[in-house]
Amino acid sequence: MTRKFLDDNFLLNSETAIRLYHETAKDMPIIDYHCHLSPQEIRENKTFKNITEAWLYGDHYKWRVMRANGIEEKYITGDADDYDKFLAWARTVPQLIGNPLHHWTHLELQRFFGVEELLNEQTAPAIWEKVNKQLQGEGFGARDLITKSKVTVVCTTDDPVDSLEHHTAIGELNDFQTLVLPSFRPDKALEINRDTFRPWLDQLSQVHGSAIQEYDTFLQALEKRVRFFHAAGGRVSDHALDVLVYAETTREEVGHIFAKALQEGRVTAEEEAKHKSYTLVFLSQLYRELDWAMQLHIHA
């Protein structure tokens, strides 16, 4: 028997799978331990002016496959108008069969907007009109979409210097039951050879309340921010590690490496690995004390 694409039993290839999904999994809530949703947009219940803003303004997964499809950058992150960017995405989607982005695109069109057609260049104009008309109506704000999806917990991705003011405000909303919690993402603290390190360290100094000129103060500031996140409800950390290398070292040695980074702007690859290793172990011990989960994105 021929099955309809994305029917109620999509990906369910046995009677057991069908029973487990429909009787148990289907109505379970979603607990999202990692996402890149904007807490400000959630707080404001942001409405999107069109499907391009909702889909393509910040989705690096879509950007990557569009580039692989030969789409010019102006239609991805450049200055092309939103409709032309949507058409560029519609041109890419038929090439994605077998990629989860193909499934996600059509599941979202179907479940949120009642669009059953496959997205391609020919169907794009009608889908653009149908979806955008709905986005301007009631029930399609950022919080509305989260509630419709039965999401009970959202863990956003947050820099240690973040004020978390939007999380606080969300927690005070009476008409929104989803917990929106911060995730501690100190990537910039580890990347001492990147140009972002010194400007970020200045920001950390500001929220710490004093200048950070040596490694012990640096660790004290990080611990202070971890406890600040904990007080705001945070219970997870999140680390992107381009290269997973552990280097045995001491606090005294890393203190010298940290000082060198501030004075010279760069350290050796071995010294960078030692800084990352000691700092990660320090943080992991703190996470253990606070009963946090430590998420690692290796080769992110």
Coordinates of N, CA and C in Angstrom, one line a residue, residues 58-204:
G58 N 18.3 33.1 11.1 CA 19.3 32.7 12.0 C 19.6 31.2 12.0
D59 N 19.2 30.5 10.9 CA 19.4 29.1 10.9 C 20.6 28.7 10.1
H60 N 21.7 28.4 10.8 CA 22.9 28.1 10.1 C 22.9 26.7 9.4
Y61 N 22.0 25.9 9.8 CA 21.8 24.6 9.1 C 21.3 24.8 7.7
K62 N 20.3 25.7 7.6 CA 19.8 26.0 6.2 C 20.8 26.7 5.4
W63 N 21.6 27.7 6.1 CA 22.6 28.4 5.3 C 23.6 27.5 4.7
R64 N 24.0 26.4 5.5 CA 25.1 25.5 5.0 C 24.6 24.8 3.8
V65 N 23.4 24.3 3.8 CA 23.0 23.5 2.6 C 22.7 24.4 1.4
M66 N 22.3 25.6 1.7 CA 22.1 26.6 0.6 C 23.4 26.9 -0.1
R67 N 24.5 27.1 0.7 CA 25.8 27.3 0.1 C 26.3 26.1 -0.7
A68 N 26.0 24.9 -0.1 CA 26.4 23.6 -0.8 C 25.6 23.5 -2.1
N69 N 24.4 24.1 -2.2 CA 23.6 24.1 -3.4 C 24.0 25.2 -4.4
G70 N 25.0 25.9 -4.1 CA 25.5 27.0 -5.0 C 24.8 28.3 -4.9
I71 N 24.0 28.5 -3.9 CA 23.2 29.7 -3.7 C 24.2 30.9 -3.4
E72 N 24.1 32.0 -4.0 CA 24.9 33.2 -3.7 C 24.6 33.7 -2.3
E73 N 25.7 34.2 -1.7 CA 25.6 34.6 -0.3 C 24.6 35.7 0.0
K74 N 24.3 36.5 -1.1 CA 23.4 37.6 -0.9 C 22.0 37.1 -0.6
Y75 N 21.7 35.8 -1.1 CA 20.4 35.2 -0.8 C 20.4 34.4 0.5
I76 N 21.5 34.4 1.2 CA 21.6 33.6 2.4 C 21.6 34.6 3.6
T77 N 22.7 35.3 3.7 CA 22.9 36.3 4.8 C 23.1 37.7 4.3
G78 N 22.9 37.9 3.0 CA 23.2 39.2 2.3 C 22.0 40.0 2.3
D79 N 22.0 41.0 1.3 CA 21.0 42.0 1.3 C 19.8 41.8 0.3
A80 N 19.7 40.6 -0.2 CA 18.5 40.3 -1.0 C 17.2 40.4 -0.2
D81 N 16.1 40.7 -0.9 CA 14.9 40.8 -0.1 C 14.4 39.4 0.4
D82 N 13.5 39.5 1.3 CA 13.1 38.2 2.0 C 12.4 37.3 1.0
Y83 N 11.6 37.8 0.1 CA 11.0 36.9 -0.9 C 12.0 36.1 -1.7
D84 N 13.0 36.8 -2.2 CA 14.0 36.2 -3.0 C 14.8 35.2 -2.2
K85 N 15.0 35.4 -0.9 CA 15.7 34.5 -0.1 C 14.9 33.2 0.1
F86 N 13.6 33.4 0.2 CA 12.7 32.3 0.4 C 12.7 31.4 -0.9
L87 N 12.7 32.1 -2.1 CA 12.7 31.3 -3.3 C 14.0 30.6 -3.4
A88 N 15.1 31.1 -2.9 CA 16.4 30.4 -3.0 C 16.4 29.2 -2.1
W89 N 15.7 29.3 -0.9 CA 15.5 28.1 -0.1 C 14.6 27.1 -0.7
A90 N 13.5 27.6 -1.4 CA 12.6 26.7 -2.1 C 13.4 25.9 -3.2
R91 N 14.3 26.6 -3.8 CA 15.1 25.9 -4.9 C 16.0 24.8 -4.3
T92 N 16.4 25.0 -3.0 CA 17.3 24.1 -2.4 C 16.6 22.8 -1.8
V93 N 15.4 23.0 -1.3 CA 14.7 21.9 -0.6 C 14.6 20.6 -1.4
P94 N 14.3 20.7 -2.7 CA 14.1 19.4 -3.4 C 15.5 18.6 -3.5
Q95 N 16.6 19.2 -3.2 CA 17.9 18.6 -3.3 C 18.2 17.9 -1.9
L96 N 17.3 18.0 -0.9 CA 17.6 17.6 0.4 C 17.0 16.3 0.8
I97 N 16.4 15.5 -0.1 CA 15.8 14.3 0.3 C 16.8 13.4 0.9
G98 N 16.5 12.9 2.1 CA 17.4 12.1 2.9 C 18.0 12.9 4.0
N99 N 17.9 14.2 3.9 CA 18.5 15.1 5.0 C 17.3 15.5 5.9
P100 N 17.5 15.5 7.2 CA 16.4 15.9 8.1 C 15.8 17.3 7.8
L101 N 16.6 18.2 7.2 CA 16.0 19.5 6.8 C 14.8 19.3 5.9
H102 N 14.8 18.3 5.0 CA 13.7 18.1 4.1 C 12.5 17.7 4.9
H103 N 12.7 16.8 5.9 CA 11.6 16.4 6.8 C 11.1 17.6 7.6
W104 N 12.0 18.3 8.3 CA 11.6 19.4 9.2 C 10.8 20.4 8.4
T105 N 11.3 20.8 7.3 CA 10.6 21.8 6.5 C 9.2 21.5 6.2
H106 N 8.9 20.3 5.8 CA 7.6 19.9 5.4 C 6.7 19.6 6.6
L107 N 7.3 19.0 7.7 CA 6.5 18.8 8.9 C 6.1 20.2 9.5
E108 N 6.9 21.2 9.5 CA 6.5 22.5 10.0 C 5.4 23.1 9.1
L109 N 5.6 23.0 7.8 CA 4.6 23.6 6.9 C 3.2 22.9 7.2
Q110 N 3.3 21.6 7.4 CA 2.1 20.8 7.5 C 1.4 21.0 8.9
R111 N 2.2 20.9 10.0 CA 1.6 21.0 11.3 C 1.3 22.3 11.8
F112 N 2.0 23.4 11.4 CA 1.7 24.7 11.9 C 0.8 25.5 10.9
F113 N 0.9 25.2 9.6 CA 0.2 26.0 8.6 C -0.7 25.3 7.7
G114 N -0.8 24.0 7.9 CA -1.8 23.2 7.1 C -1.4 23.1 5.6
V115 N -0.1 23.3 5.3 CA 0.4 23.2 4.0 C 0.8 21.8 3.7
E116 N 0.1 21.1 2.7 CA 0.4 19.7 2.4 C 1.4 19.6 1.2
E117 N 1.5 20.7 0.4 CA 2.3 20.6 -0.8 C 3.8 20.5 -0.5
L118 N 4.6 19.9 -1.3 CA 6.0 19.9 -1.2 C 6.5 21.3 -1.6
L119 N 7.5 21.8 -0.9 CA 8.1 23.1 -1.3 C 9.1 23.0 -2.4
N120 N 8.9 23.8 -3.4 CA 9.8 23.9 -4.5 C 9.6 25.2 -5.2
E121 N 10.3 25.5 -6.3 CA 10.2 26.8 -7.0 C 8.7 27.0 -7.5
Q122 N 8.1 25.9 -7.9 CA 6.7 26.1 -8.5 C 5.7 26.4 -7.4
T123 N 5.8 25.7 -6.2 CA 4.8 25.9 -5.2 C 5.1 27.1 -4.2
A124 N 6.4 27.6 -4.3 CA 6.8 28.6 -3.4 C 5.9 29.8 -3.3
P125 N 5.5 30.4 -4.5 CA 4.7 31.6 -4.4 C 3.4 31.5 -3.6
A126 N 2.7 30.4 -3.8 CA 1.4 30.1 -3.1 C 1.7 29.8 -1.6
I127 N 2.7 29.1 -1.3 CA 3.1 28.8 0.1 C 3.5 30.0 0.8
W128 N 4.2 30.9 0.1 CA 4.6 32.2 0.7 C 3.4 33.0 1.1
E129 N 2.4 33.1 0.3 CA 1.2 33.8 0.6 C 0.4 33.2 1.7
K130 N 0.2 31.9 1.6 CA -0.6 31.2 2.6 C 0.0 31.3 4.0
V131 N 1.3 31.0 4.1 CA 2.0 31.0 5.4 C 2.1 32.4 6.0
N132 N 2.4 33.4 5.2 CA 2.6 34.7 5.7 C 1.2 35.3 6.2
K133 N 0.2 35.0 5.6 CA -1.2 35.4 6.0 C -1.4 34.9 7.4
Q134 N -1.1 33.6 7.7 CA -1.3 33.1 9.0 C -0.4 33.7 10.0
L135 N 0.9 33.9 9.6 CA 1.8 34.5 10.6 C 1.4 35.8 11.1
Q136 N 0.6 36.5 10.4 CA 0.1 37.9 10.8 C -1.1 37.8 11.7
G137 N -1.7 36.6 11.8 CA -2.9 36.4 12.6 C -2.5 36.0 14.1
E138 N -3.5 35.7 14.9 CA -3.4 35.4 16.3 C -2.8 34.0 16.4
G139 N -2.0 33.8 17.4 CA -1.5 32.5 17.8 C -0.2 32.0 17.1
F140 N 0.5 33.0 16.5 CA 1.7 32.6 15.8 C 2.9 33.4 16.4
G141 N 2.8 33.9 17.6 CA 4.0 34.6 18.2 C 4.9 33.5 18.7
A142 N 6.1 33.9 19.1 CA 7.1 33.0 19.6 C 6.6 32.1 20.7
R143 N 6.0 32.7 21.7 CA 5.5 31.9 22.9 C 4.3 31.0 22.4
D144 N 3.5 31.5 21.5 CA 2.4 30.7 21.0 C 2.9 29.4 20.4
L145 N 3.9 29.5 19.5 CA 4.4 28.4 18.8 C 5.1 27.4 19.8
I146 N 5.7 27.9 20.9 CA 6.3 27.0 21.9 C 5.2 26.2 22.6
T147 N 4.1 26.9 23.0 CA 3.0 26.3 23.7 C 2.3 25.3 22.8
K148 N 2.1 25.6 21.5 CA 1.5 24.7 20.6 C 2.3 23.4 20.4
S149 N 3.6 23.5 20.6 CA 4.5 22.3 20.4 C 4.7 21.5 21.7
K150 N 3.9 21.9 22.7 CA 4.0 21.2 24.0 C 5.3 21.2 24.6
V151 N 6.0 22.3 24.5 CA 7.4 22.4 25.1 C 7.2 22.9 26.5
T152 N 7.7 22.1 27.5 CA 7.6 22.5 28.9 C 8.8 23.2 29.4
V153 N 10.0 22.9 28.8 CA 11.3 23.5 29.2 C 12.1 23.9 28.0
V154 N 12.6 25.1 28.0 CA 13.5 25.5 27.0 C 14.8 26.0 27.7
C155 N 15.9 25.5 27.2 CA 17.2 25.9 27.7 C 17.9 26.7 26.6
T156 N 18.0 28.0 26.7 CA 18.6 28.8 25.7 C 20.1 28.8 25.8
T157 N 20.8 29.4 24.9 CA 22.3 29.4 24.9 C 22.7 30.8 25.3
D158 N 23.5 30.9 26.4 CA 23.7 32.3 27.0 C 25.2 32.4 27.4
D159 N 25.7 33.6 27.0 CA 27.1 33.9 27.4 C 27.2 34.2 28.9
P160 N 28.3 33.9 29.5 CA 28.4 34.2 31.0 C 28.2 35.6 31.4
V161 N 28.4 36.6 30.4 CA 28.2 38.0 30.8 C 26.8 38.4 30.6
D162 N 25.9 37.6 30.1 CA 24.5 38.0 29.9 C 23.8 38.4 31.2
S163 N 23.0 39.4 31.1 CA 22.3 39.8 32.3 C 21.1 38.9 32.7
L164 N 20.7 38.1 31.8 CA 19.5 37.1 32.0 C 18.2 37.9 32.3
E165 N 18.2 39.1 32.0 CA 17.0 39.9 32.3 C 15.7 39.4 31.6
H166 N 15.9 38.9 30.4 CA 14.7 38.3 29.7 C 14.2 37.1 30.3
H167 N 15.1 36.2 30.9 CA 14.7 35.0 31.6 C 13.9 35.4 32.8
T168 N 14.4 36.4 33.5 CA 13.7 36.8 34.7 C 12.3 37.3 34.4
A169 N 12.2 38.1 33.3 CA 10.9 38.7 32.9 C 9.9 37.5 32.4
I170 N 10.5 36.6 31.7 CA 9.6 35.4 31.3 C 9.1 34.7 32.5
G171 N 9.9 34.5 33.5 CA 9.5 33.8 34.7 C 8.4 34.5 35.4
E172 N 8.2 35.8 35.2 CA 7.1 36.5 35.9 C 5.8 36.6 35.1
L173 N 5.8 36.0 33.9 CA 4.6 36.0 33.0 C 3.6 35.0 33.6
N174 N 2.3 35.5 33.7 CA 1.3 34.7 34.3 C 0.6 33.8 33.2
D175 N 0.7 34.1 31.9 CA 0.0 33.4 30.9 C 0.9 32.5 30.0
F176 N 2.1 32.2 30.6 CA 3.1 31.3 29.8 C 3.7 30.4 30.8
Q177 N 3.4 29.1 30.6 CA 3.8 28.1 31.6 C 5.1 27.4 31.3
T178 N 5.7 27.6 30.1 CA 7.0 27.0 29.8 C 8.1 27.6 30.6
L179 N 9.0 26.7 31.1 CA 10.2 27.2 31.8 C 11.2 27.6 30.7
V180 N 11.7 28.8 30.8 CA 12.8 29.2 29.9 C 14.0 29.5 30.7
L181 N 15.0 28.6 30.7 CA 16.1 28.6 31.6 C 17.4 28.9 30.8
P182 N 18.4 29.5 31.4 CA 19.6 29.8 30.7 C 20.6 28.6 30.7
S183 N 21.4 28.6 29.7 CA 22.5 27.6 29.7 C 23.8 28.4 29.6
F184 N 24.8 28.0 30.5 CA 26.0 28.6 30.6 C 27.0 28.2 29.5
R185 N 27.3 29.2 28.6 CA 28.1 28.8 27.4 C 29.4 29.7 27.3
P186 N 30.4 29.3 28.0 CA 31.6 30.1 28.1 C 32.7 29.8 27.1
D187 N 32.3 29.7 25.8 CA 33.2 29.4 24.8 C 34.3 30.5 24.7
K188 N 33.9 31.7 24.8 CA 34.9 32.8 24.6 C 35.9 32.8 25.8
A189 N 35.6 32.2 26.9 CA 36.5 32.1 28.0 C 37.7 31.2 27.7
L190 N 37.4 30.2 26.9 CA 38.4 29.1 26.5 C 39.2 29.5 25.4
E191 N 38.7 30.3 24.4 CA 39.4 30.6 23.2 C 40.3 31.8 23.4
I192 N 41.4 31.6 24.1 CA 42.3 32.8 24.4 C 43.1 33.3 23.2
N193 N 43.2 32.5 22.1 CA 43.9 32.9 20.9 C 43.0 33.7 19.9
R194 N 41.8 33.8 20.2 CA 40.9 34.5 19.2 C 40.8 35.9 19.5
D195 N 40.5 36.7 18.5 CA 40.4 38.1 18.7 C 39.2 38.5 19.6
T196 N 38.3 37.6 19.8 CA 37.2 37.9 20.7 C 37.5 37.9 22.2
F197 N 38.7 37.3 22.5 CA 39.0 37.1 23.9 C 39.1 38.4 24.7
R198 N 40.0 39.3 24.3 CA 40.2 40.5 25.1 C 38.9 41.4 25.2
P199 N 38.2 41.6 24.2 CA 36.9 42.4 24.3 C 36.0 41.7 25.3
W200 N 35.9 40.4 25.2 CA 35.0 39.6 26.0 C 35.4 39.7 27.5
L201 N 36.7 39.6 27.7 CA 37.3 39.7 29.1 C 37.0 41.0 29.7
D202 N 36.9 42.1 28.9 CA 36.5 43.4 29.4 C 35.1 43.4 29.9
Q203 N 34.2 42.7 29.1 CA 32.8 42.5 29.5 C 32.7 41.7 30.8
L204 N 33.5 40.7 30.9 CA 33.4 39.9 32.1 C 33.9 40.7 33.3

